[in-house]
Coordinates of C-alpha atoms in Angstrom, one line a residue:
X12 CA 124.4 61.0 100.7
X13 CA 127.0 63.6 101.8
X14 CA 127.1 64.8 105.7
X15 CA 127.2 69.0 106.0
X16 CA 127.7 70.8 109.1
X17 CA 126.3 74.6 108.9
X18 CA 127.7 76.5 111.5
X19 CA 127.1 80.0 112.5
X20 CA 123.7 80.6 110.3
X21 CA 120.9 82.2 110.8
X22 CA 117.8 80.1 111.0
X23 CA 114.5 81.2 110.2
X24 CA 111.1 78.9 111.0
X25 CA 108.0 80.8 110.7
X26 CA 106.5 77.3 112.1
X27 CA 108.2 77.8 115.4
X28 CA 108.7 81.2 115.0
X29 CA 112.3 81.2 115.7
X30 CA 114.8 83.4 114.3
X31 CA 118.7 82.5 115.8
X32 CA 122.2 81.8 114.7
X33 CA 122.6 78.1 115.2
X34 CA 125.0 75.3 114.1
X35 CA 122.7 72.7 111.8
X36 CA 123.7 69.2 111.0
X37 CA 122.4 67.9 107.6
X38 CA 122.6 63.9 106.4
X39 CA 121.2 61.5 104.2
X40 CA 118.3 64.2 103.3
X41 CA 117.2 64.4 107.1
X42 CA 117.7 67.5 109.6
X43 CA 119.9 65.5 112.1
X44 CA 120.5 68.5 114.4
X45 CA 119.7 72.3 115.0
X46 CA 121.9 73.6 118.0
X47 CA 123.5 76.6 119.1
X48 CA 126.9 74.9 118.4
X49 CA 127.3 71.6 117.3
X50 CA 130.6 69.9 118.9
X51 CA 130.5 66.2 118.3
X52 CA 129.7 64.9 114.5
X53 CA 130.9 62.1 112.0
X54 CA 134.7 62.9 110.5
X55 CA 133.3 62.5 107.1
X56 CA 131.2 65.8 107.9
X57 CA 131.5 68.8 105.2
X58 CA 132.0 71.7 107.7
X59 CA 130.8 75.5 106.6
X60 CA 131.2 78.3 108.4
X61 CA 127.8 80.5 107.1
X62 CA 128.1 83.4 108.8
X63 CA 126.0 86.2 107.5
X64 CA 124.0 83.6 105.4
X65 CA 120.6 82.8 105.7
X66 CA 118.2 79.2 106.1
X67 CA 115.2 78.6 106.0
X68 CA 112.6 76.1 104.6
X69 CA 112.3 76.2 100.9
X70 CA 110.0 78.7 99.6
X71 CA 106.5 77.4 98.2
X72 CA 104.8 79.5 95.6
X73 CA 100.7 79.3 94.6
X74 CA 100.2 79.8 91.2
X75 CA 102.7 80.3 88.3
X76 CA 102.8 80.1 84.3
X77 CA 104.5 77.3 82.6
X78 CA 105.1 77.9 78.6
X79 CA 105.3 73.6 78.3
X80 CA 103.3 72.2 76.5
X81 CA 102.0 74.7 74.0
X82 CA 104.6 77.7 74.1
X83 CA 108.2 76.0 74.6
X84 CA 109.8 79.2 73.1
X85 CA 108.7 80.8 76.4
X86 CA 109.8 78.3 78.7
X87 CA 109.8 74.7 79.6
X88 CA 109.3 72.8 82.4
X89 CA 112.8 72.1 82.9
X90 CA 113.9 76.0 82.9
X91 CA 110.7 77.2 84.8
X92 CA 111.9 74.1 87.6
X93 CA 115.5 75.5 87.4
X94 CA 114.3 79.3 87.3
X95 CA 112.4 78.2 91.0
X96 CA 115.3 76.2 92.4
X97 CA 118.0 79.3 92.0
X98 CA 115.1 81.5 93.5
X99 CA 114.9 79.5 96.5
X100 CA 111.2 77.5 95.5
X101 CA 110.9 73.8 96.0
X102 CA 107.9 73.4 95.9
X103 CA 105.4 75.5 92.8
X104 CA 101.8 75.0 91.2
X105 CA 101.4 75.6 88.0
X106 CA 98.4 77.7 86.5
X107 CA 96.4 75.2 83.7
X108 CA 96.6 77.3 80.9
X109 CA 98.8 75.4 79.4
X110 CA 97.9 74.3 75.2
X111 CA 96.7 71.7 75.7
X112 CA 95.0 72.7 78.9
X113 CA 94.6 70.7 82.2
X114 CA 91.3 70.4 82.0
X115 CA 91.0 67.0 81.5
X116 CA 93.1 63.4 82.3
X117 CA 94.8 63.8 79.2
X118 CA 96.4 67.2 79.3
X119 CA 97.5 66.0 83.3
X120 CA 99.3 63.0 81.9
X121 CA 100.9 64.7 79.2
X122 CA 102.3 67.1 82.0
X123 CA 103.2 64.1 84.1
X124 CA 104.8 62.2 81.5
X125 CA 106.8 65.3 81.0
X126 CA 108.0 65.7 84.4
X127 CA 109.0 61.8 84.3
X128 CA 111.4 62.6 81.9
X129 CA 113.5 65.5 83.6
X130 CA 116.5 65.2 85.8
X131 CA 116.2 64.5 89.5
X132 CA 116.7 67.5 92.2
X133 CA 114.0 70.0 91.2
X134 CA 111.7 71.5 92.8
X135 CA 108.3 69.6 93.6
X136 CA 105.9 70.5 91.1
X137 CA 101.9 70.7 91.6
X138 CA 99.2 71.4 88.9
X139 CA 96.2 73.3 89.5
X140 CA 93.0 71.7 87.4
X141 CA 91.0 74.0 85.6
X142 CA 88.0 74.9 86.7
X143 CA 86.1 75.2 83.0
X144 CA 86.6 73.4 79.7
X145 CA 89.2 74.9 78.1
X146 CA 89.7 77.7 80.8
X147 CA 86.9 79.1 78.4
X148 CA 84.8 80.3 81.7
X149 CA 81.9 78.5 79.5
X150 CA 81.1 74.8 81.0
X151 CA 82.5 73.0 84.1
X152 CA 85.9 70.7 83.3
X153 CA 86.0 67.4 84.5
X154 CA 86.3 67.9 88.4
X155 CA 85.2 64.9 89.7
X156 CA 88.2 62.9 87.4
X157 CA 90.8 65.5 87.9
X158 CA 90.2 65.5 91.5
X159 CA 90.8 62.0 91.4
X160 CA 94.5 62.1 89.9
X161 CA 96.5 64.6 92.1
X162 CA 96.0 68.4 91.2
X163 CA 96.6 70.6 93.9
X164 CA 92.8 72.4 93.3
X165 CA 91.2 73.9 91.0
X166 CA 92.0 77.8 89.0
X167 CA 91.2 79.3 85.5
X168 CA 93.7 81.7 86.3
X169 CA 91.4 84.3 84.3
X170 CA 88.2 85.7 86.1
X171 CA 84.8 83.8 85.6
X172 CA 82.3 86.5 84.7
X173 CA 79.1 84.3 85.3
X174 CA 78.4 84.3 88.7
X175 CA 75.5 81.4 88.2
X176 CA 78.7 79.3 87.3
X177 CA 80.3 80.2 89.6
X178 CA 77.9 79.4 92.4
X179 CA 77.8 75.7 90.6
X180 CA 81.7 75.6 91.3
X181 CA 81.6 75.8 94.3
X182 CA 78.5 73.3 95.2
X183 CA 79.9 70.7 93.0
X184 CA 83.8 71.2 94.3
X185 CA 82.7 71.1 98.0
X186 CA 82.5 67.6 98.5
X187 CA 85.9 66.9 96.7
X188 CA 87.9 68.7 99.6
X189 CA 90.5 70.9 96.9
X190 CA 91.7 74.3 97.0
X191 CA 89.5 76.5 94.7
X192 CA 91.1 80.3 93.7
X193 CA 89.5 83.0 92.0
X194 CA 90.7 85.9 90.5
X195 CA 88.6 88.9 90.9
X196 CA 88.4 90.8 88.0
X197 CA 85.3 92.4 85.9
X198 CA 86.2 92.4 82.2
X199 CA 83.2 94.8 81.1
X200 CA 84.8 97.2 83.7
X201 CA 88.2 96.6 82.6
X202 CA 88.0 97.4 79.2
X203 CA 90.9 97.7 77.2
X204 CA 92.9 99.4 80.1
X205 CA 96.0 98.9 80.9
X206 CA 97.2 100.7 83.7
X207 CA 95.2 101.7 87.3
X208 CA 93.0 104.4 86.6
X209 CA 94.1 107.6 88.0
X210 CA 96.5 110.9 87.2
X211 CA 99.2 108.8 86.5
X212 CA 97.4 106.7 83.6
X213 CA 95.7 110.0 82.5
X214 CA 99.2 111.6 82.1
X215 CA 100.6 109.1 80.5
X216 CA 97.9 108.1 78.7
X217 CA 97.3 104.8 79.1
X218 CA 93.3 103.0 79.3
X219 CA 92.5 103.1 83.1
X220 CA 91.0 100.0 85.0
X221 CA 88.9 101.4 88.2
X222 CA 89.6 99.5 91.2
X223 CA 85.9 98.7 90.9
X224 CA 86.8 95.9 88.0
X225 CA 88.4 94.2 91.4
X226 CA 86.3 95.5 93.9
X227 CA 83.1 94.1 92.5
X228 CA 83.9 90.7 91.0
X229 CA 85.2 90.3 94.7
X230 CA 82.3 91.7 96.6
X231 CA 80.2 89.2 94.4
X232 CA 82.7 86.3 95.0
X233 CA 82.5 86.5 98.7
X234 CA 78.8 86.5 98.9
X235 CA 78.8 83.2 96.7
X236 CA 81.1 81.6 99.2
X237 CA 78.9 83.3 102.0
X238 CA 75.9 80.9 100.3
X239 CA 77.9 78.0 99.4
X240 CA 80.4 77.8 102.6
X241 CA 83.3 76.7 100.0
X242 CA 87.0 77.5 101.0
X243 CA 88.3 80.0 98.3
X244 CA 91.6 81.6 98.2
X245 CA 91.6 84.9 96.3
X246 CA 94.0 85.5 93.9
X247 CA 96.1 89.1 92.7
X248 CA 94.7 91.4 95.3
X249 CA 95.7 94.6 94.1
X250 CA 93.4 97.2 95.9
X251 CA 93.2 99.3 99.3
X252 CA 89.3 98.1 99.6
X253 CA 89.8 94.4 98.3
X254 CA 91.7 94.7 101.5
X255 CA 88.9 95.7 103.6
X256 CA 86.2 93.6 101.9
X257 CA 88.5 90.8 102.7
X258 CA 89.6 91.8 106.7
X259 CA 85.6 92.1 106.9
X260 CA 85.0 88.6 105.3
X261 CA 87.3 87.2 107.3
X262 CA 86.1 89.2 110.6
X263 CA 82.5 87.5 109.6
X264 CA 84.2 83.7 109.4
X265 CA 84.1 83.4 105.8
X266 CA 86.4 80.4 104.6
X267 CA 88.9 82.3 102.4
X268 CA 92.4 83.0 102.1
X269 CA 94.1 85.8 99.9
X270 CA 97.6 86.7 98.1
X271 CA 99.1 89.4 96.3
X272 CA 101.8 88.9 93.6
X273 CA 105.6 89.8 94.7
X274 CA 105.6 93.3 92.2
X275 CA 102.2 94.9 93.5
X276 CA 104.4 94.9 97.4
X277 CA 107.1 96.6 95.5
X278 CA 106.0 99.0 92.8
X279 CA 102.8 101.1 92.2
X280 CA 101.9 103.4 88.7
X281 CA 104.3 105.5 89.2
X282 CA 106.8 103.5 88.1
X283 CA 105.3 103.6 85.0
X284 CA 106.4 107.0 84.6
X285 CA 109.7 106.5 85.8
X286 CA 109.6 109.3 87.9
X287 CA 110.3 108.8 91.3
X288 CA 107.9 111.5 92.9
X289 CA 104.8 109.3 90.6
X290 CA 106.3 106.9 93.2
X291 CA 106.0 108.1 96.3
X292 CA 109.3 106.7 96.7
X293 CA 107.6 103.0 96.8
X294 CA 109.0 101.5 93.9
X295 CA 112.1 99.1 94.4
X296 CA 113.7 100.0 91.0
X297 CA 116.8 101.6 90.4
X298 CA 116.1 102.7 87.2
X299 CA 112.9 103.0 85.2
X300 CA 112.0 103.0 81.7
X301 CA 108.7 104.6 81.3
X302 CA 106.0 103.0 79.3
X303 CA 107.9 99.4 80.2
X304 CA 106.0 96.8 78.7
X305 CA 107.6 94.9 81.7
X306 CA 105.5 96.3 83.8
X307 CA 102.4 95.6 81.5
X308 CA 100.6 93.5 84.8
X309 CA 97.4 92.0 85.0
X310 CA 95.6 93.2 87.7
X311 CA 97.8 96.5 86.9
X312 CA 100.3 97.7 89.6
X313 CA 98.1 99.8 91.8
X314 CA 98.2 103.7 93.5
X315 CA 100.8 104.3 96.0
X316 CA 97.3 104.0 98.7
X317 CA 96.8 100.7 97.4
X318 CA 100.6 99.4 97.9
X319 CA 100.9 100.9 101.3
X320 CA 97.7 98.8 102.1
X321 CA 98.8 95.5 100.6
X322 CA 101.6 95.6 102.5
X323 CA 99.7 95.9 105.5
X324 CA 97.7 93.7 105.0
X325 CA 100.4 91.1 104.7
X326 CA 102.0 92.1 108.1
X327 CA 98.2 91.6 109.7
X328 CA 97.8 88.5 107.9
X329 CA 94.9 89.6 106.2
X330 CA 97.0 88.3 103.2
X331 CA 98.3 85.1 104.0
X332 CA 100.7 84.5 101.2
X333 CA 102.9 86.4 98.5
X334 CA 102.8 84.6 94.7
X335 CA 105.0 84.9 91.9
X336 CA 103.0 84.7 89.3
X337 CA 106.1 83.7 87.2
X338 CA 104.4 84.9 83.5
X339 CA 107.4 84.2 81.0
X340 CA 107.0 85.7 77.3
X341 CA 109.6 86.3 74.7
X342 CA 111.2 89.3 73.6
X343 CA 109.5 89.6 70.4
X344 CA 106.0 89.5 72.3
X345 CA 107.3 92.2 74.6
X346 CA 109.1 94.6 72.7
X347 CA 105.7 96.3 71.3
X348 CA 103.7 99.2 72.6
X349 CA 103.0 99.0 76.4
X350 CA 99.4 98.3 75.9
X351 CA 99.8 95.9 73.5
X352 CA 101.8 94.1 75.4
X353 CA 100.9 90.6 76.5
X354 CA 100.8 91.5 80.5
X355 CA 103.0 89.5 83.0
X356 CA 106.9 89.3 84.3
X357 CA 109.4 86.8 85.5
X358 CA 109.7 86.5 89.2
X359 CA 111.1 83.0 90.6
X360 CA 114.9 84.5 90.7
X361 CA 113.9 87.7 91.9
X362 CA 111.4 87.7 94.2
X363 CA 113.5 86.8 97.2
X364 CA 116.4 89.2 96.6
X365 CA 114.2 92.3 95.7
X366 CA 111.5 91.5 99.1
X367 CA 114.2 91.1 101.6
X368 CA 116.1 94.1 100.3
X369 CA 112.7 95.9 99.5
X370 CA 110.8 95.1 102.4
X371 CA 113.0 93.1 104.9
X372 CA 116.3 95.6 105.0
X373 CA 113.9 98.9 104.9
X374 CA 112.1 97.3 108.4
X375 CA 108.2 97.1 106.9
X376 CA 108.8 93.1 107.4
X377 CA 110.7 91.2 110.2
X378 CA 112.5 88.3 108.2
X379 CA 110.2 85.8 109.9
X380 CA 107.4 87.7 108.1
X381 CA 109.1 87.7 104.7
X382 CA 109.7 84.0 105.0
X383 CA 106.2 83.3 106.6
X384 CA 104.2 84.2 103.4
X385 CA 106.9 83.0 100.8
X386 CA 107.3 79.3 102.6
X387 CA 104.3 78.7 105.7
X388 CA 101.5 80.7 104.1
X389 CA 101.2 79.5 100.3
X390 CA 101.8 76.1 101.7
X391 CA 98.3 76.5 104.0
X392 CA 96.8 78.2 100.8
X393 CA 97.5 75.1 98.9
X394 CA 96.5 72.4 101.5
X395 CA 100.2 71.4 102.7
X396 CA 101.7 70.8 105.6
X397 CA 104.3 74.0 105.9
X398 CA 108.0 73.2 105.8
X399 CA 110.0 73.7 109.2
X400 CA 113.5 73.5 110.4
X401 CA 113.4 70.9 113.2
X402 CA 115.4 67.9 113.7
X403 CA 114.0 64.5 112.1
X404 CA 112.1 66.6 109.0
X405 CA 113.5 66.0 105.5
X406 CA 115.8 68.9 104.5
X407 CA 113.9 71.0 102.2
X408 CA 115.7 74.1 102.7
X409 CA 117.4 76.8 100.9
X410 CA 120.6 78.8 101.9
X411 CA 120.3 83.2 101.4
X412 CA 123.3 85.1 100.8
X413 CA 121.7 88.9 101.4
X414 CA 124.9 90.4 100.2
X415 CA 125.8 88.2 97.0
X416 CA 125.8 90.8 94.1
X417 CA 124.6 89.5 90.6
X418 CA 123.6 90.9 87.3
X419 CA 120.2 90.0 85.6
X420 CA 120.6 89.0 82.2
X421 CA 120.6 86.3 79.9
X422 CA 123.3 84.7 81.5
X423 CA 122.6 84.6 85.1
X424 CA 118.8 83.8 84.7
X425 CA 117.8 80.3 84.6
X426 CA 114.2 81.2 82.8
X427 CA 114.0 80.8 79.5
X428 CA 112.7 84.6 79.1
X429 CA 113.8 87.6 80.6
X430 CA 110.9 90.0 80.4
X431 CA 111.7 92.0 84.1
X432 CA 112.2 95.3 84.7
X433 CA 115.2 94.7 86.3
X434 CA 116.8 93.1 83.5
X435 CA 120.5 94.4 83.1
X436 CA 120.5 95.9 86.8
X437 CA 122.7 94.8 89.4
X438 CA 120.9 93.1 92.2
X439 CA 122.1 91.9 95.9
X440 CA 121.1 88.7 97.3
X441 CA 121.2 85.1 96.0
X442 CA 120.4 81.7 96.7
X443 CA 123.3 79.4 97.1
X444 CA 122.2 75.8 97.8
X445 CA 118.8 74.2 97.4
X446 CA 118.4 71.3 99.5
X447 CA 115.5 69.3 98.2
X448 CA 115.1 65.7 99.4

């Protein structure tokens, strides 16, 4: 394997918490040396002067969609692996709601067999087993046998609404030791809405969802784990009092974790409008279409109150990780009404790019912040030792170019589907190299 000698970077390590410009020696898939300047190496050594770049470990995302097996036309494994490696993601779990689902040994081998077959240098891919047969939200899956064969934990990725099945969840996944996530959502409540209930859904009109649909499937979730003592991590926060229902659960020694998808940190309703005073000047889009079904979200992008707090909350670590929540669908399943819309976006080769310039460049998050809950945080959340930048760790990291100006299209995107909102804009900020051992 190939010697490289980056000089003049800027390191980032959430794990140490350091943040400098150093000279880093890379070989044979180890970190040989982080220094401030690196004098003496092999003559065979690949020199590169990165200044104005960025490393850092490789970004580790919770919970995404895969369209393979069942909906290839949306994406495969391959493209949703090469989607996460341009976007700076080694290592990704994948939601089960797959056809046919991981809810048994069979559908996990058919994945495995699958991921046998593709090329080597992708990004380390984990499955999440689901918690009910069929990710029905009806009967238990088989936990006890999926636990046995490698998934990450255990996620419908869709909200359970019997609370008596989910209190037997959580007895019977106890003793296994894996990561259990819940989405919070109330269907009844819900409806048929499809925007956050409030002036701006009313004036466009759009079927509202309450913040209560979140607020009370989570209230009841955390007194479950209250009874049970089983680690949950809570999935799509998207509310100003999820956020305080979960800094009091926490304050009270509750063992669960949280995350909030990229979009809900960078856009609220208003964007829905495409007006930017909607906005409160929070949304990080250039241009908007209003009524894009891009922006059709599940939970739906929140008021401006609730964005301000999420992003709070991630800077007091009440939310320990961002997700992607990578939801690829085709262009003839999105190019509908906005409510009848199938809900989710793209998000691997974006995320990065939009949160540093979104959050990172506007000063809401230090850079060790950003890279804290996109690499350190998920990685806790899933069980996982986090990556760091240290001499004699593998090198699993990525290289940032903040400045690097691309356009989103067809072209450029490694996903298979290009349902964004930002599709056709000009963005700043790219991944260059993926190093992933």
């Amino acid at each position: 394997m190939s010697r490289e000698l980056l000089q003049n970077v800027r390191v980032l390590d959430p794990v140490s918490g350091s943040d400098r410009i150093a000279d880093i020696l890379i070989a044979e898939g180890d970190i040989k040396a982080v220094e401030d300047k690196i004098a003496e190496f092999p003559a065979d050594t690949e020199v590169r002067d990165c200044q104005g770049l960025i490393l850092g470990p490789g970004l580790t995302d919770i919970y995404s969609h895969s369209g393979e097996p069942g909906f290839e036309d949306r994406e495969t494994l391959e493209s949703l692996m090469q989607a996460a490696a341009a976007g700076g993601f080694t290592r990704l779990a994948i939601l089960p709601d797959t056809s046919p689902p991981v809810d048994n040994l069979a559908g996990l081998a058919l994945l495995q067999q699958h991921i046998r077959n593709l090329p080597i240098g992708l990004p380390r891919l984990y499955f999440w087993g689901a918690l009910t047969a069929g990710v029905k939200g009806q009967q238990m899956a088989e936990l006890g046998e999926l636990a046995s064969c490698a998934v990450v934990g255990f996620a419908d990725g869709l909200p359970l609404s019997n609370p008596a099945l989910v209190r037997r969840l959580l007895e019977y996944i106890q003793p296994l030791g894996k990561s259990v996530a819940l989405w919070p959502c109330d269907r009844t409540l819900a409806g048929k809405g499809a925007a956050r209930e409030g002036a701006v859904s009313v004036r466009l009109g759009l079927p509202g969802i309450p913040a209560s649909a979140e607020t009370s499937a989570l209230a009841a979730i955390l007194e479950l784990v209250a009874s049970a003592g089983t680690p949950v991590h809570i999935m799509r926060v998207s509310t100003a009092r999820s956020v305080e229902l979960i800094r009091d659960a926490k304050a009270r020694g509750l063992p669960v974790t949280a995350s909030v998808t990229w979009m809900h940190l960078l856009l609220n309703v208003g964007a829905l409008s495409g007006n930017s005073q909607d906005s409160g000047g929070k949304n990080a889009l250039t241009a908007s279409l209003a009524y894009d079904p891009n922006l059709h979200l599940e939970p739906p992008l929140g008021n401006l109150s609730d964005q301000l707090a999420l992003i709070q909350a991630v800077k007091d670590g009440v939310i320990d990780a961002i997700a992607i929540d990578h939801n690829p669908h085709t262009y003839e399943e999105k190019t509908v009404a906005f409510a009848d819309s199938p809900p989710g976006a793209i998000g691997l080769e974006l995320a990065l790019p939009l949160l540093w310039h979104g959050l990172v460049e506007t000063g809401e998050f230090s850079a060790l912040e950003l890279w804290r809950v996109l690499s350190a945080g998920p990685a806790v959340c899933l069980g996982q030792t986090p990556l760091t930048v240290a001499p004699g760790v593998s090198a699993e990291l990525i290289l940032f170019d903040p400045e690097m100006s691309w356009t989103v299209d067809g072209q450029s995107l490694k996903s298979r589907s290009a349902n964004t909102p930002w599709l056709g804009q000009q963005l700043a900020g790219k991944v260059v190299q993926t190093w992933i051992n």
